CSV table of C-alpha atoms in Angstrom, one decimal:
chain,number,residue,atom,x,y,z
A,1,MET,CA,-49.3,-11.6,-8.9
A,2,LYS,CA,-46.8,-8.9,-9.8
A,3,LYS,CA,-48.0,-6.9,-6.7
A,4,ILE,CA,-47.5,-9.9,-4.5
A,5,ILE,CA,-44.0,-10.5,-5.8
A,6,LEU,CA,-43.1,-6.8,-5.3
A,7,LEU,CA,-44.5,-6.9,-1.8
A,8,LEU,CA,-42.5,-10.1,-1.0
A,9,PHE,CA,-39.3,-8.5,-2.5
A,10,SER,CA,-40.0,-5.3,-0.5
A,11,GLY,CA,-40.4,-7.4,2.6
A,12,PHE,CA,-37.1,-9.2,1.9
A,13,ALA,CA,-35.3,-5.9,1.4
A,14,VAL,CA,-36.6,-4.5,4.6
A,15,THR,CA,-35.6,-7.6,6.5
A,16,ALA,CA,-32.2,-7.7,4.9
A,17,SER,CA,-31.7,-4.0,5.6
A,18,PHE,CA,-32.8,-4.5,9.3
A,19,ALA,CA,-30.4,-7.4,9.7
A,20,GLN,CA,-27.5,-5.5,8.3
A,21,THR,CA,-28.3,-2.4,10.5
A,22,THR,CA,-28.5,-4.6,13.5
A,23,SER,CA,-25.1,-6.2,12.6
A,24,LYS,CA,-23.5,-2.9,12.1
A,25,ALA,CA,-24.8,-1.6,15.4
A,26,ASP,CA,-23.3,-4.6,17.1
A,27,VAL,CA,-20.0,-4.1,15.4
A,28,ALA,CA,-20.0,-0.4,16.3
A,29,LYS,CA,-20.7,-1.1,20.0
A,30,LYS,CA,-17.9,-3.7,20.1
A,31,ALA,CA,-15.4,-1.5,18.3
A,32,ASP,CA,-16.2,1.5,20.5
A,33,ALA,CA,-15.7,-0.6,23.6
A,34,ILE,CA,-12.1,-1.4,22.7
A,35,GLU,CA,-11.1,2.0,21.3
A,36,GLN,CA,-8.6,2.6,24.1
A,37,LYS,CA,-7.0,-0.8,23.6
A,38,ILE,CA,-6.5,-0.1,19.9
A,39,ILE,CA,-4.9,3.3,20.7
A,40,GLY,CA,-2.7,1.6,23.3
A,41,TRP,CA,-1.5,-1.0,20.8
A,42,ARG,CA,-0.8,1.7,18.3
A,43,ARG,CA,1.2,3.8,20.7
A,44,ASP,CA,3.2,0.8,21.8
A,45,PHE,CA,4.1,-0.1,18.2
A,46,HIS,CA,4.9,3.6,17.5
A,47,GLU,CA,7.3,3.8,20.4
A,48,HIS,CA,9.0,0.5,19.4
A,49,PRO,CA,9.2,0.5,15.6
A,50,GLU,CA,11.1,-2.1,13.6
A,51,LEU,CA,12.3,-2.0,10.0
A,52,GLY,CA,11.2,-4.5,7.3
A,53,ASN,CA,12.0,-8.1,7.9
A,54,HIS,CA,13.0,-7.2,11.5
A,55,GLU,CA,9.6,-6.9,13.1
A,56,VAL,CA,10.3,-9.5,15.7
A,57,ARG,CA,8.9,-7.8,18.8
A,58,THR,CA,5.9,-6.5,16.7
A,59,ALA,CA,5.1,-10.0,15.4
A,60,ALA,CA,5.3,-11.5,18.9
A,61,ILE,CA,2.7,-9.0,20.3
A,62,ILE,CA,0.4,-9.7,17.4
A,63,THR,CA,0.8,-13.4,17.7
A,64,LYS,CA,0.0,-13.4,21.4
A,65,HIS,CA,-3.1,-11.3,20.8
A,66,LEU,CA,-4.5,-13.5,18.1
A,67,GLN,CA,-3.8,-16.7,20.1
A,68,SER,CA,-5.6,-15.2,23.1
A,69,LEU,CA,-8.7,-14.9,20.8
A,70,GLY,CA,-8.5,-18.6,19.9
A,71,ILE,CA,-7.4,-17.8,16.4
A,72,GLU,CA,-5.2,-20.3,14.6
A,73,VAL,CA,-1.8,-18.6,14.0
A,74,LYS,CA,1.1,-19.2,11.7
A,75,THR,CA,4.3,-17.2,12.3
A,76,GLY,CA,7.5,-16.6,10.3
A,77,VAL,CA,5.7,-16.1,7.0
A,78,ALA,CA,8.0,-14.2,4.6
A,79,THR,CA,10.5,-13.9,7.4
A,80,THR,CA,8.4,-12.2,10.2
A,81,GLY,CA,4.9,-12.2,8.9
A,82,VAL,CA,2.0,-13.4,11.0
A,83,VAL,CA,-1.2,-15.0,9.6
A,84,GLY,CA,-4.3,-15.8,11.7
A,85,VAL,CA,-7.2,-17.9,10.5
A,86,LEU,CA,-10.6,-17.5,12.2
A,87,LYS,CA,-13.0,-20.2,11.1
A,88,GLY,CA,-16.6,-19.2,11.4
A,89,GLY,CA,-19.3,-21.4,12.8
A,90,LYS,CA,-21.1,-21.6,9.4
A,91,PRO,CA,-19.8,-22.3,5.8
A,92,GLY,CA,-19.0,-19.4,3.5
A,93,PRO,CA,-16.2,-17.6,1.7
A,94,VAL,CA,-12.7,-16.8,2.8
A,95,VAL,CA,-12.1,-13.1,3.4
A,96,ALA,CA,-8.5,-11.9,3.8
A,97,LEU,CA,-7.7,-8.7,5.7
A,98,ARG,CA,-4.2,-7.2,5.6
A,99,ALA,CA,-2.1,-4.8,7.7
A,100,ASP,CA,1.5,-3.9,7.2
A,101,MET,CA,4.0,-4.0,10.0
A,102,ASP,CA,7.3,-2.2,9.1
A,103,ALA,CA,8.6,1.2,10.0
A,104,LEU,CA,10.9,3.5,8.1
A,105,PRO,CA,14.5,4.7,8.5
A,106,VAL,CA,13.3,8.2,9.6
A,107,THR,CA,14.2,10.1,12.8
A,108,GLU,CA,11.0,11.3,14.5
A,109,ARG,CA,10.6,15.0,15.3
A,110,VAL,CA,7.1,14.9,16.7
A,111,ASN,CA,6.8,15.8,20.4
A,112,LEU,CA,4.8,12.9,21.7
A,113,PRO,CA,5.1,11.0,25.0
A,114,PHE,CA,5.3,7.8,22.9
A,115,ALA,CA,7.6,9.1,20.2
A,116,SER,CA,10.2,6.7,18.8
A,117,LYS,CA,13.8,7.0,20.1
A,118,VAL,CA,14.9,3.8,18.3
A,119,THR,CA,18.0,3.9,16.2
A,120,THR,CA,19.5,1.1,14.0
A,121,THR,CA,21.8,0.5,11.1
A,122,TYR,CA,20.3,0.6,7.6
A,123,ASN,CA,22.3,0.2,4.4
A,124,GLY,CA,25.4,0.7,6.5
A,125,GLU,CA,24.3,4.0,8.1
A,126,GLN,CA,23.1,4.8,11.6
A,127,VAL,CA,19.5,6.0,11.3
A,128,GLY,CA,16.4,6.7,13.4
A,129,VAL,CA,13.4,4.4,13.1
A,130,MET,CA,9.9,5.7,12.9
A,131,HIS,CA,6.4,4.6,12.0
A,132,ALA,CA,6.2,7.5,9.5
A,133,CYS,CA,3.5,6.0,7.3
A,134,GLY,CA,0.9,4.8,9.7
A,135,HIS,CA,1.6,1.0,9.7
A,136,ASP,CA,1.4,1.1,13.6
A,137,SER,CA,-2.2,2.3,13.1
A,138,HIS,CA,-3.0,-0.4,10.5
A,139,MET,CA,-1.8,-3.2,12.9
A,140,ALA,CA,-3.7,-1.8,15.9
A,141,ILE,CA,-6.9,-1.5,13.8
A,142,LEU,CA,-6.6,-5.1,12.4
A,143,MET,CA,-6.0,-6.4,15.9
A,144,GLY,CA,-9.2,-4.7,16.9
A,145,VAL,CA,-11.0,-6.3,13.9
A,146,ALA,CA,-9.7,-9.7,15.0
A,147,GLU,CA,-11.1,-9.1,18.5
A,148,VAL,CA,-14.5,-8.0,17.2
A,149,LEU,CA,-14.9,-10.7,14.7
A,150,SER,CA,-13.7,-13.5,17.0
A,151,SER,CA,-16.4,-12.5,19.4
A,152,MET,CA,-18.9,-13.3,16.6
A,153,LYS,CA,-17.2,-16.6,15.6
A,154,ASN,CA,-20.2,-18.8,15.9
A,155,ASP,CA,-22.3,-16.6,13.6
A,156,LEU,CA,-19.7,-16.0,10.9
A,157,HIS,CA,-20.6,-17.4,7.5
A,158,GLY,CA,-17.1,-18.1,6.4
A,159,THR,CA,-13.5,-17.8,7.3
A,160,VAL,CA,-11.4,-14.7,8.0
A,161,LYS,CA,-7.7,-14.7,7.3
A,162,PHE,CA,-5.7,-11.9,9.1
A,163,ILE,CA,-2.5,-11.1,7.2
A,164,PHE,CA,0.1,-9.1,9.2
A,165,GLN,CA,2.7,-8.4,6.5
A,166,PRO,CA,6.3,-7.3,7.0
A,167,ALA,CA,8.4,-5.2,4.7
A,168,GLU,CA,5.8,-3.2,2.7
A,169,GLU,CA,8.2,-0.3,2.5
A,170,GLY,CA,10.8,-2.2,0.6
A,171,LEU,CA,14.1,-3.9,1.6
A,172,PRO,CA,17.8,-3.4,1.5
A,173,ALA,CA,19.4,-4.8,-1.6
A,174,GLY,CA,19.6,-8.5,-1.8
A,175,GLU,CA,16.7,-9.2,0.7
A,176,LYS,CA,13.2,-10.7,-0.1
A,177,GLY,CA,10.0,-9.9,1.6
A,178,GLY,CA,6.7,-8.0,1.5
A,179,ALA,CA,3.4,-8.9,-0.1
A,180,GLU,CA,5.1,-10.5,-3.1
A,181,GLU,CA,7.0,-13.0,-0.8
A,182,MET,CA,3.8,-13.6,1.3
A,183,VAL,CA,1.9,-14.6,-1.9
A,184,LYS,CA,4.8,-16.8,-3.0
A,185,GLU,CA,4.7,-18.6,0.3
A,186,GLY,CA,1.0,-19.3,-0.1
A,187,VAL,CA,-0.7,-16.8,2.1
A,188,LEU,CA,-3.7,-16.8,-0.2
A,189,GLU,CA,-4.1,-20.6,-0.1
A,190,ASN,CA,-5.0,-23.2,2.5
A,191,PRO,CA,-7.8,-22.0,2.8
A,192,LYS,CA,-8.0,-20.3,-0.6
A,193,VAL,CA,-8.9,-16.6,-0.3
A,194,ASP,CA,-11.9,-15.3,-2.2
A,195,VAL,CA,-11.5,-11.6,-1.6
A,196,VAL,CA,-9.1,-9.3,0.1
A,197,PHE,CA,-9.6,-6.0,1.9
A,198,GLY,CA,-7.1,-3.5,3.2
A,199,LEU,CA,-6.8,0.1,4.3
A,200,HIS,CA,-4.3,2.9,4.6
A,201,ILE,CA,-4.5,5.8,7.0
A,202,GLN,CA,-3.8,9.2,5.5
A,203,SER,CA,-2.3,12.2,7.3
A,204,TYR,CA,-4.0,14.7,4.9
A,205,GLN,CA,-7.5,13.2,5.0
A,206,PRO,CA,-9.9,14.3,7.8
A,207,ALA,CA,-10.4,11.7,10.6
A,208,GLY,CA,-13.8,10.1,10.3
A,209,THR,CA,-13.8,9.9,6.5
A,210,ILE,CA,-13.2,7.1,4.0
A,211,THR,CA,-12.1,7.5,0.4
A,212,TYR,CA,-12.0,4.9,-2.3
A,213,ARG,CA,-11.4,4.5,-6.0
A,214,PRO,CA,-12.4,1.7,-8.4
A,215,GLY,CA,-9.8,0.6,-10.9
A,216,GLY,CA,-6.3,2.0,-10.7
A,217,ASP,CA,-5.9,3.5,-7.3
A,218,MET,CA,-2.2,3.6,-6.7
A,219,ALA,CA,0.5,3.4,-9.3
A,220,ALA,CA,2.7,0.6,-10.6
A,221,VAL,CA,6.3,1.1,-9.8
A,222,ASN,CA,9.2,0.3,-12.1
A,223,PRO,CA,12.6,1.5,-10.9
A,224,MET,CA,14.9,1.9,-13.9
A,225,LYS,CA,18.6,2.1,-14.5
A,226,ILE,CA,20.1,3.6,-17.6
A,227,ILE,CA,23.8,3.1,-18.3
A,228,VAL,CA,25.2,5.3,-21.1
A,229,HIS,CA,28.5,4.0,-22.6
A,230,GLY,CA,30.6,6.6,-24.5
A,231,LYS,CA,34.3,7.3,-25.0
A,232,SER,CA,36.5,8.9,-22.5
A,233,ALA,CA,38.8,11.9,-23.3
A,234,HIS,CA,40.6,14.8,-21.7
A,235,GLY,CA,38.2,17.5,-20.8
A,236,ALA,CA,40.2,20.0,-22.9
A,237,TYR,CA,39.7,17.9,-26.1
A,238,PRO,CA,36.0,17.0,-26.1
A,239,TRP,CA,36.1,16.3,-29.9
A,240,SER,CA,38.1,13.2,-29.0
A,241,SER,CA,35.3,11.8,-26.9
A,242,VAL,CA,31.8,10.4,-27.2
A,243,ASP,CA,30.5,12.4,-24.1
A,244,PRO,CA,28.1,10.2,-22.1
A,245,ILE,CA,27.2,13.2,-19.9
A,246,VAL,CA,25.9,15.2,-22.8
A,247,VAL,CA,24.1,12.2,-24.1
A,248,SER,CA,22.6,11.6,-20.7
A,249,ALA,CA,21.3,15.2,-20.5
A,250,GLN,CA,19.6,14.7,-23.9
A,251,ILE,CA,18.0,11.4,-22.7
A,252,ILE,CA,16.7,13.0,-19.5
A,253,ASN,CA,15.1,15.9,-21.4
A,254,SER,CA,13.6,13.6,-24.0
A,255,LEU,CA,12.2,11.3,-21.4
A,256,GLN,CA,9.9,14.1,-20.2
A,257,THR,CA,8.1,14.1,-23.5
A,258,ILE,CA,6.6,10.6,-22.8
A,259,VAL,CA,4.1,12.1,-20.3
A,260,SER,CA,3.5,15.3,-22.3
A,261,ARG,CA,3.3,13.7,-25.8
A,262,ASN,CA,2.7,10.0,-25.5
A,263,LEU,CA,0.3,9.6,-22.6
A,264,HIS,CA,-3.5,10.2,-22.9
A,265,ILE,CA,-3.5,12.6,-20.0
A,266,THR,CA,-7.3,12.9,-19.7
A,267,GLN,CA,-7.5,9.2,-18.8
A,268,ASN,CA,-4.5,8.5,-16.6
A,269,GLY,CA,-1.5,10.1,-15.1
A,270,ALA,CA,2.1,8.8,-15.1
A,271,VAL,CA,5.5,9.9,-13.9
A,272,VAL,CA,9.0,9.4,-15.4
A,273,THR,CA,11.6,10.6,-12.9
A,274,ILE,CA,15.4,10.4,-12.9
A,275,GLY,CA,16.4,10.5,-9.3
A,276,ALA,CA,20.2,10.2,-9.5
A,277,ILE,CA,22.9,10.6,-12.2
A,278,ASN,CA,26.5,9.6,-11.6
A,279,GLY,CA,29.5,9.9,-14.0
A,280,GLY,CA,33.0,11.1,-13.8
A,281,ASN,CA,35.2,12.1,-10.9
A,282,ARG,CA,37.2,15.2,-12.2
A,283,SER,CA,36.5,18.5,-13.8
A,284,ASN,CA,38.9,17.8,-16.7
A,285,ILE,CA,38.1,14.2,-17.6
A,286,ILE,CA,35.1,13.2,-19.8
A,287,PRO,CA,34.1,9.8,-18.3
A,288,GLU,CA,33.5,6.6,-20.2
A,289,THR,CA,30.1,5.9,-18.6
A,290,VAL,CA,27.2,7.6,-16.9
A,291,THR,CA,24.7,5.8,-14.8
A,292,MET,CA,21.2,7.1,-14.1
A,293,ILE,CA,18.5,5.7,-11.8
A,294,GLY,CA,14.9,6.7,-11.6
A,295,THR,CA,11.3,5.6,-11.3
A,296,ILE,CA,8.3,5.0,-13.6
A,297,ARG,CA,4.8,5.3,-12.2
A,298,THR,CA,1.7,4.3,-14.2
A,299,LEU,CA,-1.9,3.6,-13.4
A,300,ASN,CA,-2.9,1.0,-16.0
A,301,ASN,CA,-1.3,-1.9,-17.6
A,302,ASP,CA,-1.3,-0.5,-21.2
A,303,ASP,CA,0.3,2.7,-20.1
A,304,GLU,CA,2.9,0.7,-18.1
A,305,LYS,CA,3.9,-1.2,-21.2
A,306,MET,CA,3.9,1.9,-23.4
A,307,VAL,CA,6.0,4.0,-21.0
A,308,ILE,CA,8.6,1.3,-20.5
A,309,GLU,CA,8.9,0.8,-24.2
A,310,ARG,CA,9.3,4.5,-24.9
A,311,VAL,CA,12.0,4.8,-22.2
A,312,LYS,CA,14.0,2.1,-23.8
A,313,GLN,CA,13.5,3.5,-27.3
A,314,ILE,CA,14.4,7.1,-26.3
A,315,ALA,CA,17.5,6.1,-24.3
A,316,THR,CA,18.9,3.7,-26.9
A,317,LYS,CA,18.2,5.7,-30.0
A,318,THR,CA,19.3,9.0,-28.4
A,319,ALA,CA,22.6,7.4,-27.5
A,320,GLU,CA,23.0,5.8,-30.9
A,321,ALA,CA,22.5,9.2,-32.6
A,322,SER,CA,25.5,10.5,-30.7
A,323,GLY,CA,27.7,7.5,-31.3
A,324,ALA,CA,27.2,6.1,-27.8
A,325,THR,CA,25.2,3.1,-26.5
A,326,ALA,CA,22.6,2.9,-23.7
A,327,GLU,CA,21.8,-0.1,-21.5
A,328,VAL,CA,18.3,0.1,-20.0
A,329,ILE,CA,17.3,-2.1,-17.1
A,330,ILE,CA,13.5,-2.0,-16.2
A,331,PRO,CA,12.6,-3.0,-13.5
A,332,PHE,CA,15.8,-2.3,-11.6
A,333,GLU,CA,15.7,-3.6,-8.0
A,334,HIS,CA,11.9,-4.3,-7.5
A,335,HIS,CA,8.5,-3.9,-9.2
A,336,TYR,CA,5.1,-3.2,-7.7
A,337,PRO,CA,2.0,-3.8,-9.8
A,338,ILE,CA,-0.9,-1.3,-9.9
A,339,THR,CA,-3.1,-1.3,-6.9
A,340,TYR,CA,-6.2,-2.1,-8.8
A,341,ASN,CA,-9.5,-2.2,-7.0
A,342,ASP,CA,-12.0,-4.6,-8.7
A,343,PRO,CA,-14.7,-2.2,-10.0
A,344,ALA,CA,-17.6,-4.7,-9.6
A,345,LEU,CA,-16.5,-5.4,-6.0
A,346,VAL,CA,-16.2,-1.7,-5.2
A,347,ALA,CA,-19.8,-1.2,-6.6
A,348,GLN,CA,-21.0,-4.1,-4.5
A,349,MET,CA,-19.4,-3.0,-1.2
A,350,LEU,CA,-19.7,0.8,-1.5
A,351,PRO,CA,-23.1,0.8,0.3
A,352,THR,CA,-21.4,-1.0,3.2
A,353,LEU,CA,-18.8,1.8,3.5
A,354,GLN,CA,-21.5,4.5,3.3
A,355,ALA,CA,-23.6,2.8,5.9
A,356,THR,CA,-20.6,2.5,8.2
A,357,ALA,CA,-19.2,6.0,7.9
A,358,GLY,CA,-22.2,7.9,6.7
A,359,ALA,CA,-22.6,8.7,3.0
A,360,ALA,CA,-21.4,12.3,3.5
A,361,ASN,CA,-18.1,10.9,4.9
A,362,VAL,CA,-17.3,8.5,2.0
A,363,SER,CA,-16.0,9.9,-1.2
A,364,LEU,CA,-14.3,9.0,-4.5
A,365,ARG,CA,-10.6,9.9,-4.4
A,366,GLN,CA,-8.1,10.8,-7.1
A,367,ALA,CA,-5.6,8.2,-8.2
A,368,GLU,CA,-2.1,8.8,-6.9
A,369,THR,CA,1.3,8.0,-8.1
A,370,GLY,CA,2.4,6.6,-4.7
A,371,ALA,CA,2.5,2.8,-4.6
A,372,GLU,CA,1.4,-0.1,-2.3
A,373,ASP,CA,2.4,-3.7,-2.4
A,374,PHE,CA,-1.1,-4.6,-1.5
A,375,SER,CA,-1.3,-4.8,-5.3
A,376,PHE,CA,0.3,-8.3,-5.2
A,377,TYR,CA,-2.7,-9.7,-3.4
A,378,GLU,CA,-5.1,-8.0,-5.9
A,379,GLN,CA,-3.3,-9.6,-8.8
A,380,LYS,CA,-4.5,-13.0,-7.5
A,381,VAL,CA,-7.9,-12.3,-6.0
A,382,PRO,CA,-10.4,-9.4,-6.2
A,383,GLY,CA,-9.7,-6.7,-3.6
A,384,ILE,CA,-10.5,-3.3,-2.3
A,385,PHE,CA,-8.0,-0.9,-0.7
A,386,ILE,CA,-9.6,2.0,1.1
A,387,HIS,CA,-8.2,5.1,2.6
A,388,LEU,CA,-8.9,6.2,6.2
A,389,GLY,CA,-8.7,9.7,7.4
A,390,GLY,CA,-6.1,10.5,10.0
A,391,MET,CA,-5.8,14.3,9.9
A,392,PRO,CA,-7.2,16.3,12.9
A,393,LYS,CA,-10.6,17.8,12.0
A,394,GLY,CA,-10.1,21.4,10.8
A,395,GLY,CA,-6.6,20.6,9.6
A,396,ASP,CA,-5.3,21.7,6.2
A,397,PRO,CA,-4.5,18.9,3.8
A,398,ILE,CA,-1.9,21.1,2.1
A,399,THR,CA,0.1,21.7,5.2
A,400,ALA,CA,-0.5,18.4,7.0
A,401,PRO,CA,2.8,16.6,7.6
A,402,ALA,CA,3.5,14.2,4.8
A,403,HIS,CA,4.0,10.5,5.0
A,404,HIS,CA,7.6,9.3,5.2
A,405,THR,CA,8.7,12.5,7.0
A,406,PRO,CA,10.0,13.2,10.6
A,407,ASP,CA,6.9,15.3,11.3
A,408,PHE,CA,4.3,12.7,10.3
A,409,PHE,CA,1.3,12.8,12.6
A,410,ILE,CA,-1.9,10.8,12.9
A,411,ASP,CA,-5.2,11.7,14.8
A,412,GLU,CA,-6.2,8.5,16.6
A,413,SER,CA,-9.9,9.4,16.7
A,414,GLY,CA,-10.5,7.7,13.4
A,415,PHE,CA,-9.2,4.2,14.4
A,416,THR,CA,-12.6,2.7,15.4
A,417,LEU,CA,-14.0,3.7,12.0
A,418,GLY,CA,-11.3,1.6,10.4
A,419,VAL,CA,-12.3,-1.3,12.6
A,420,LYS,CA,-15.9,-0.9,11.8
A,421,ALA,CA,-15.2,-0.6,8.0
A,422,LEU,CA,-13.2,-3.8,7.8
A,423,CYS,CA,-15.6,-5.8,10.0
A,424,ASN,CA,-18.6,-4.7,8.0
A,425,LEU,CA,-16.9,-5.3,4.7
A,426,THR,CA,-16.2,-8.8,5.9
A,427,LEU,CA,-19.7,-9.5,7.3
A,428,ASP,CA,-21.6,-8.0,4.3
A,429,TYR,CA,-19.4,-9.8,1.8
A,430,MET,CA,-20.1,-13.1,3.6
A,431,GLY,CA,-23.8,-12.3,3.7
A,432,SER,CA,-23.8,-11.5,0.0
A,433,LYS,CA,-22.7,-15.1,-0.7
A,434,GLY,CA,-25.8,-16.6,0.9
A,435,LYS,CA,-26.5,-18.0,4.3
């Protein structure tokens, strides 16, 4: 009896494996067939970038494409966001796929025929505008995914929700937007999303590769403001003052002990950075106040709570010891949660990534202290955020142009792998829920 059961199970495994291989071959064929369209979309977006909450032209192109595929479309989500809903021919789970739309206030320096020459006003300054983080690639890839999956509509066991999100890079003061606003406006409801997948192209990772990380992948962000209140005096008579500049210097130095002395560095990393300090306006006047702003980056919730508490404690107690006071505001401006990839979901879907890219081209990556507002979706539903190679093969990761810089460059040869990965994650997840 046991042999019969094993044979039946073995036969089922072979059948399932064959079915998945056939599906992946179909996806690969369809993705390869539209590679030039994907590259064309990307180049168009790259040449005509738009900043967060201003992606009007971008959204119109995406909307037109989704509608041409027969996908139900909602526009104006969180200002300029576009959400498409593709209902499969058979019942099943709802899978959300996300791409970000916005560019950055960066003047492009790359010599490309489709380089951006766009300029605009940002925070009161005239700036260049550039897709210096790869969002043009993300949109083009997801448009390709929509085309492939819509061609399989009748065989889809579930629903796909395509989320084209504005303002991932943040916003000018006083504006709302990004993933947090999309979630508030119900992007994960009606129909209710079961799982979310996303990707980010990387200029320092070879094209044709995928990297992943279960658990904390990208850091939580807590901008901070520390205002030190002292007592002003003539610079020639410092004994008459409570000098907030000296107190601030002591606070800055002491903050660095959080990572070196309070953090379990063999488990997770963290960053405590002061990015600006402002106080006083003359060489011979000790000011009354000093204001510092900075950022806290952490990779798990316990560390986030601990670091915030220590920043507050160090700032207030150091000031108190000198006769000053310190006001600590965390978060200041905005907050991004940890980009946390559900470990069980990663384990479940890792074979899909390996089958798609080849096991040798899929690897575990180190956590990083950069941040992603994809984290807001993952707070609500299980998710996976993967990283797609965009560096020309043979390139040096150390010297590859960094994201958010004028020289940022992406090799387009890896785009179809992104399409295949998101399609196969969707199909295999739906398949795992039964047919």
